[in-house]
Amino acid sequence: MTKVAVVTDSTAYIPGELCNGHQLHTIPLQVIWGEESFRDGIDIQPSEFYTRLQTAKVMPSTSQPSPAVFAQIYEDLLARDYDVISIHISAKLSGTLDSAYQAREMLNSDRITIIDSKATSMALGFPVLQIIRAASHGADIESLIELAHKAVESTGVLFVVSTLEFLHRGGRIGGAQAFLGTALGLKPILELRDGRIEPIEKVRTMSKATDRMLEIMAQRIGNRRPIRLATLHANAPDEAEALLMNICQQYNPGDIKEAFSAPVSPVIGTHSGPGTVGVCYMVGM
């Protein structure tokens, strides 16, 4: 039987308890803060990141892993006779996938399949979980690749940022550029669509924006079942928990297969900014 290893990156930031009993290899991106460099989720955790951000004179930036980091992981797995599925943050948000492709070329191997999740955070995490769960039950490489692509197409993410400043400064603003320069205090509802940040609406308050975000999510989900849900936050855990409770009350318990709240990684927090809340959903799986 073919052995399959799954590789992802730290922006998925999957809660550890969901990975228990499953093999997953996670490559960290970097948070660059002045002269210091931190491995995302390893050298710096969200709580420490936001505490430091409050008093920082210099704002952090981020960096993708090098091809050499990918090559080292891939080479080790191939040496242990694994086929590799490597699924990562959207190519329109990061150069991480480019590093993965370069590493595969360096190794000249056809046993490494690289997949663009067209997303990040738990919109990357849900497809990863589907793959590692199926792999642990002995699924073959072809069915796992097919499952991965289906999972990517079955997943969506909506979010509300407190300010567009962080997305703009980090160059990740995408189509939300259209919202820059609008009235102060308006909260933009954004969506990851085909791997790119796109604007949906501007709403006057955060509470009204999150309510409207849930209406839009319900429209996106339609009648498709079951539903897997994750509310996401950048230093706003109470808001994310309240959002999760609100969503769960709107559906029959049997409709929801999985539901939890999770922080985004420091790398994602660098670009979204503190106070961001969002919801990720996977349907039909």
Phi, psi and omega in degrees: 000136180291134175268138182236130175250142180249131179240134173224193178235170189292343181290342175298319176047054181286131176308133188304324184294337180283342181263355182303131179085359180239146177272125178214133180250118186247124180262123183280140164281179184241139166260122181257121182231098185063239180269357184260150177230132182236135174283126185304121177076359178245301179275341180216130180254164183306315183299315178295321182299311184287329174299315180291323183299327183300327185243009185291134173275331178246131180279146180285160170229182182227163180214144178284160173293154179281158174303327181297324179295315177297315184300321180298314179296311182300314183299319179296317181292318178297321179296333178265016173067035173263142158277151188239131166248120184242111186238131194218174177307147181313136177295342179274355178248339187205156175272011183302315180298323179299320176297321178296316179298318179297320180296317179298321179294321178300322183272346178052051183241138175263013180260010178245117176256124182250131185233133174272117180287347184059024185202195175199183182053217184287349172288341165271322184297320180298312175301321178300314180299319178300317183290313184291328177293316179293322179297323181291342176262011172090014179299145181278168187299319182296315181290328178291321177295316178298317178299318181299314181294321178295319180296318178300316182285346182261006188243143176217161178213134176237148179205157178240126178259148178289327178208150177275359186304316186289317177297319181294313183295324182275359178075017182254017191286336176055223182291345178292352173310328182297339181271351180295144176082005178275177187305136177298146177094340177288137182256118182281133169266124185237163182217143169273114183233119183052040174085000185236147178284124181235144180279148175244297182211165169244132183233149193290324181233161180296320181294319178291327179293318180291324176298315180293324178301320180291324175298317180294319178300316179300322177294319180295321182286319181060226181263009183287134181218158354285175181241135168248134188231144169217124169271141189240151179207153171246093180062037177220059186296321182295318179296320180292322178294318179296321178297318180297315179298319179299314180297313185298331178288343184270353182234156173293140181307325180290345179282334187259117183271334184201137179204130180198168176249144183210146173284160169270158183289161177306324178298314179292321177298330177300323185264331181276326184087154181296149179093351178293136172229150182205176176221134176246140179223144170234133186236150174076013183223000000 
